[in-house]
Coordinates of C-alpha atoms in Angstrom, one line a residue:
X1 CA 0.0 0.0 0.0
X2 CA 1.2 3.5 0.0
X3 CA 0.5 7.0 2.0
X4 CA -0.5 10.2 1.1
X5 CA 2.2 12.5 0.9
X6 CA 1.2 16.4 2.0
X7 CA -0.9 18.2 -0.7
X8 CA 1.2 21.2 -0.6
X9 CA 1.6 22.3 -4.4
X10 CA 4.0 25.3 -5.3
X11 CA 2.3 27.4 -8.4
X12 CA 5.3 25.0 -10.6
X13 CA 3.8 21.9 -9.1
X14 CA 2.5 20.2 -12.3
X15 CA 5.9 20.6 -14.6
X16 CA 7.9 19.8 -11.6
X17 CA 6.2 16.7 -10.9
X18 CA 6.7 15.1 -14.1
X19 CA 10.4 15.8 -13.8
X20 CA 12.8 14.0 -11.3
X21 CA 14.9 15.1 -8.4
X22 CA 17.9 16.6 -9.8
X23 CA 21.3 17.3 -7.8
X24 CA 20.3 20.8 -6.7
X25 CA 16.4 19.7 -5.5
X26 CA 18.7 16.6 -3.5
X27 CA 21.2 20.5 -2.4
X28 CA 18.0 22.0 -1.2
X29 CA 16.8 19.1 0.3
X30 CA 19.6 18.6 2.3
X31 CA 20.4 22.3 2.8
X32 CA 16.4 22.4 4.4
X33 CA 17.6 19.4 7.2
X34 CA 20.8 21.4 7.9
X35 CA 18.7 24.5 8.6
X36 CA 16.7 22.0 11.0
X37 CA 19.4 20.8 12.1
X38 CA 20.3 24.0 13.8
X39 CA 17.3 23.6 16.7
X40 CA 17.3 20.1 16.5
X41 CA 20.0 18.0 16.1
X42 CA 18.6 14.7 16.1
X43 CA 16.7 15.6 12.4
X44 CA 18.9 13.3 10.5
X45 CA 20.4 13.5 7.0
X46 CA 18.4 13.0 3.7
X47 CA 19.7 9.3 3.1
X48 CA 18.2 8.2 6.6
X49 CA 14.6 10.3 5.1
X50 CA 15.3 8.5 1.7
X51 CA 14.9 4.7 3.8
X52 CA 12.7 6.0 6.1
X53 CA 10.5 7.2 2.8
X54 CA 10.8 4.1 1.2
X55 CA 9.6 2.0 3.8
X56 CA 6.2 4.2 4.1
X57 CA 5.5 3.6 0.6
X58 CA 6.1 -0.4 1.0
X59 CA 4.1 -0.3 4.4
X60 CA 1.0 -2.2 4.9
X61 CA -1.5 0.4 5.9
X62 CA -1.4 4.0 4.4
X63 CA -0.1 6.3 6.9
X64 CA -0.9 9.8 6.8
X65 CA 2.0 12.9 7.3
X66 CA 0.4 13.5 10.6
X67 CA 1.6 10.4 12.0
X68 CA 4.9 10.1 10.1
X69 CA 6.8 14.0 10.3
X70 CA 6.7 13.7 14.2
X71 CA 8.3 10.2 14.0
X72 CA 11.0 11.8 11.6
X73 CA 11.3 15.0 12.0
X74 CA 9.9 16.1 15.6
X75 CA 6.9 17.2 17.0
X76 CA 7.3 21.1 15.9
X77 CA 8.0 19.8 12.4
X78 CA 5.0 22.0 10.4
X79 CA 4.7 21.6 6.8
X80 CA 3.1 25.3 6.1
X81 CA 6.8 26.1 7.0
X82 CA 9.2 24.0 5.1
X83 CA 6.9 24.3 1.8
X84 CA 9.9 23.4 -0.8
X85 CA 11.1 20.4 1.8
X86 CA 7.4 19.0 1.6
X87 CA 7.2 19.5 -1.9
X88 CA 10.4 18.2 -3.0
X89 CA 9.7 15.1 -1.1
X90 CA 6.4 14.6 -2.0
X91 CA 7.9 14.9 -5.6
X92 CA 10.5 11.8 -4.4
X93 CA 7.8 9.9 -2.9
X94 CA 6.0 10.1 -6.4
X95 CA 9.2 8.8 -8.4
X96 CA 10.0 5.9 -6.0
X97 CA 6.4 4.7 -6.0
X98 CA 6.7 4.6 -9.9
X99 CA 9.8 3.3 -9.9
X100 CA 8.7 0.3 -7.4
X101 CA 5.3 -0.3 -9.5
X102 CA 7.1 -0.1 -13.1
X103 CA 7.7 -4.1 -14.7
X104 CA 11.6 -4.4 -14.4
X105 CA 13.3 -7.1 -15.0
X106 CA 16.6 -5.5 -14.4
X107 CA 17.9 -2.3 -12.1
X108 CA 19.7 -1.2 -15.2
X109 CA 16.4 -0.8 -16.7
X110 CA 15.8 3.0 -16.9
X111 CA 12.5 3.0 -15.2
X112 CA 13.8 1.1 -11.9
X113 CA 14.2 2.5 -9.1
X114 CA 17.5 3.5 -7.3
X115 CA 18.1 4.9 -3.6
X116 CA 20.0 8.0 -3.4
X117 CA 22.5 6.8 -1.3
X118 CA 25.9 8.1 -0.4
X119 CA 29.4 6.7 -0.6
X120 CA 30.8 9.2 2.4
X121 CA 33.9 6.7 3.0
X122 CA 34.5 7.3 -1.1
X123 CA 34.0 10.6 -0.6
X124 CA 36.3 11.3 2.4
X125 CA 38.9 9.2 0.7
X126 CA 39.2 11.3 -2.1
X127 CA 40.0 14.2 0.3
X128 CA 43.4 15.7 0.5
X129 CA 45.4 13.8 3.7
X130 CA 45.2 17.4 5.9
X131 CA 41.2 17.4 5.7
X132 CA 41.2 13.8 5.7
X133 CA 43.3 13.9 8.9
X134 CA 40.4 15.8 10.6
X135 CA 37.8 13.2 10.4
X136 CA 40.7 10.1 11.8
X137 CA 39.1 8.2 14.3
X138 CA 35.4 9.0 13.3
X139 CA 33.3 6.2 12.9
X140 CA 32.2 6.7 8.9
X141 CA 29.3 4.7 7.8
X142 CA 29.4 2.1 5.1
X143 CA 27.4 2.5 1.6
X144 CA 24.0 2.7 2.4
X145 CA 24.0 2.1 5.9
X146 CA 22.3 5.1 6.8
X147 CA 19.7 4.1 4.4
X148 CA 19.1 1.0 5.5
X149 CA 18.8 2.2 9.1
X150 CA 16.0 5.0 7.9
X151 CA 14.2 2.0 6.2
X152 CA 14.2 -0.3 8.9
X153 CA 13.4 3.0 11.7
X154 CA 9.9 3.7 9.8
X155 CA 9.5 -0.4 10.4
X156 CA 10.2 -0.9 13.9
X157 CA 7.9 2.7 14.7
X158 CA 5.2 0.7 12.9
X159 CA 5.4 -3.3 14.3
X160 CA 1.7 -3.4 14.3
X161 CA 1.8 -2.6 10.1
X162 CA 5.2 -4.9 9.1
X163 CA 3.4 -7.8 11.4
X164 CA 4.2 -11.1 9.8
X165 CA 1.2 -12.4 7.7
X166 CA -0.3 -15.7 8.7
X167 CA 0.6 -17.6 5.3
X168 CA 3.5 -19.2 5.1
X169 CA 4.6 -18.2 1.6
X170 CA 4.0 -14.3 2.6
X171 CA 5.9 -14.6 6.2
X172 CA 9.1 -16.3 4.2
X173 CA 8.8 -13.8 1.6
X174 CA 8.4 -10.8 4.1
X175 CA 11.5 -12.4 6.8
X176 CA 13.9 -12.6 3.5
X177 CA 13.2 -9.1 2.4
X178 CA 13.8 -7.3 5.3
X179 CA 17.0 -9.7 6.1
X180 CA 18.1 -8.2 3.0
X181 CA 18.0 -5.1 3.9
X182 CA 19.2 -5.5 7.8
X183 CA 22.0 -7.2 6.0
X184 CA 22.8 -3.0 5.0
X185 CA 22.6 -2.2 8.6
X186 CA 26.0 -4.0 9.3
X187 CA 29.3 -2.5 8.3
X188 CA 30.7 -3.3 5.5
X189 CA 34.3 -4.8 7.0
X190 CA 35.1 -7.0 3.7
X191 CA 38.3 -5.8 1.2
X192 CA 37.3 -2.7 -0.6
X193 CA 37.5 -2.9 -4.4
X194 CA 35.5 -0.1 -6.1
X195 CA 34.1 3.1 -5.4
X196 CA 30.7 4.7 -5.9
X197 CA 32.0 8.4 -5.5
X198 CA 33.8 8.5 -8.3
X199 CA 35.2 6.4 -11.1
X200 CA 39.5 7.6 -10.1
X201 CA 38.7 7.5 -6.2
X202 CA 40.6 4.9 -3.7
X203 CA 37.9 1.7 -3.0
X204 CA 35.8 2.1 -0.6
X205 CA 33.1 -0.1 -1.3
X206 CA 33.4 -4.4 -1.5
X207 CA 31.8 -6.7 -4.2
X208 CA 30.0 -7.9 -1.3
X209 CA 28.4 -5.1 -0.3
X210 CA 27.1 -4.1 -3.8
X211 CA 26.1 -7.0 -4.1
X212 CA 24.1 -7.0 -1.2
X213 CA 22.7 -3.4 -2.0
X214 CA 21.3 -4.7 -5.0
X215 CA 19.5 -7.6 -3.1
X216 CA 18.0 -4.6 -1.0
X217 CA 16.7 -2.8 -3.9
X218 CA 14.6 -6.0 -5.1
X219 CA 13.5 -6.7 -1.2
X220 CA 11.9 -3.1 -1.5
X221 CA 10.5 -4.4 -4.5
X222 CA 8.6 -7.5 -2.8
X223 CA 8.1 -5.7 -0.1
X224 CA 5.8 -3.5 -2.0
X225 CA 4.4 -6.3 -4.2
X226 CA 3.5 -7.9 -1.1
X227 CA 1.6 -5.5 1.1
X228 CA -0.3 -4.6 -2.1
X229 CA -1.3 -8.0 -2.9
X230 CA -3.0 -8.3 1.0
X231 CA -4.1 -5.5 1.3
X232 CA -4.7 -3.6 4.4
X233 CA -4.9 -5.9 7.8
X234 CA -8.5 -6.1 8.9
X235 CA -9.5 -4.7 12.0
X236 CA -10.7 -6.6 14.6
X237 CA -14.5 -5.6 15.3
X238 CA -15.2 -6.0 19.2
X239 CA -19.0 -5.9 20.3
X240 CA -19.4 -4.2 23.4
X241 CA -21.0 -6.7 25.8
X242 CA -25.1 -6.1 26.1
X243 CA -26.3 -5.1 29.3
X244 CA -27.8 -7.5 31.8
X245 CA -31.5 -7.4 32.2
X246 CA -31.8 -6.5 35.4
X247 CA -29.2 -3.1 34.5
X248 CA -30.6 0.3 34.0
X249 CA -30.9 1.0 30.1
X250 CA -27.7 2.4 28.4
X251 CA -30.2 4.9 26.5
X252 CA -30.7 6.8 30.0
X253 CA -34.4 6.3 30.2
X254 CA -34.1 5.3 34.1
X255 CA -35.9 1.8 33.0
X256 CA -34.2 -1.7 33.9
X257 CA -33.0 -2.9 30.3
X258 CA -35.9 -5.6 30.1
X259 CA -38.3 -2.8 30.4
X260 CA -37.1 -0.3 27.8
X261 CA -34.4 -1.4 24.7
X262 CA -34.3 -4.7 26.0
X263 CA -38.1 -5.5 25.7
X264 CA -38.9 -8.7 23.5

């Protein structure tokens, strides 16, 4: 299933919703956190959102922005001001959900969908040594890590909506999926041989590990296939037990229920 991103629609809403995030929306996005940021410092970074997103789009039961910008951005979080931020994502949410519905066979297929993920380890490797020197010691996460960890927050703030389903098939097919994407949640600790950064930077990425970020990308894909094909969990009904006959009437009449509602 899938949630309703904010309706908040700049007067350039239509043309910029048929067009996709380029590197300056991703700039203001981030630049929008960084300004949060300054009164909050737990709001976290735009590949943390970017997980956290698209596990609201896989989830079970729609859930509205009222429920989800507290959970990720805070309780003062108000859309009416951060207009671009709101509209920028809801223009992300829009991709990824097409991106996750198109009929891929491959991720090199122009209409899949990718995460936008960041090598940082690439990045700070490609630094000259003085700046590199500044960041020594830090822990630096591994290729989508943070991603991974946004993902799999939006799942554990919602236990009651990633529930495993009573058939056997589903529960295997929803345990593998998120295993896949857990597996992202681990440092990557195996011999670095490429780099996603860029093309002539040091390795800072393993075969394994994009190997396993491409097993996450098609767990997303399930995941979404799956929660669709269900359908939303049925609530349970619970009848509110009948009064005894001797009680007064629940209509407030002042009558014993056998003399008023309760009358056969």
């Amino acid at each position: 299933m899938t949630t309703i991103p904010d309706p908040i629609s700049p007067p350039e809403a239509t043309s910029a919703a048929q067009s996709p995030l380029g590197p300056d929306d991703f700039d203001a996005l981030d630049q929008a956190l960084d300004a949060m940021r300054e009164h909050d410092e737990e709001i976290p970074q735009w590949e943390f959102c970017e997980g956290f997103m698209a596990a609201l789009i896989c989830t079970r039961r729609p859930i509205m922005p009222s429920e989800y910008w507290p959970v990720l951005l805070g309780d003062s979080f108000s859309s009416a001001q951060h207009m671009e931020f709101v509209w920028n994502w809801k223009r992300r949410w829009v991709e990824i959900e097409e991106g996750l519905d198109a009929p891929v066979e491959t991720l090199d297929d122009e209409r899949s969908w990718q995460p936008e993920v960041l090598d940082t380890r690439g990045a700070i490797a490609s630094l000259p040594e003085e700046e590199r020197a500044e960041v020594a010691g830090e822990a630096i996460p591994s290729f989508a890590q943070v991603w991974a960890l946004g993902f799999m927050y939006a799942v554990e703030n919602w236990p009651e909506d990633w529930a495993t389903p009573r058939d056997k098939d589903a529960a295997r097919m929803l345990d593998d999926a998120l295993d896949n994407i857990v597996a992202l949640t681990e440092d990557d600790n195996a011999k670095p041989t490429l780099s996603m950064y860029s093309d002539d930077a040091p390795p800072s990425v393993s075969q394994q590990r994009l190997d396993d970020f491409g097993a996450a990308i098609w767990a997303v894909y399930d995941l979404r296939q799956l929660w669709k094909s269900l359908g939303p969990k049925a609530e349970t009904i619970r009848k509110e037990a009948a009064p005894g006959r001797n009680d007064p009437c629940p209509c407030g009449s002042g009558k014993k229920y056998k003399k008023c509602h309760g009358a056969t």
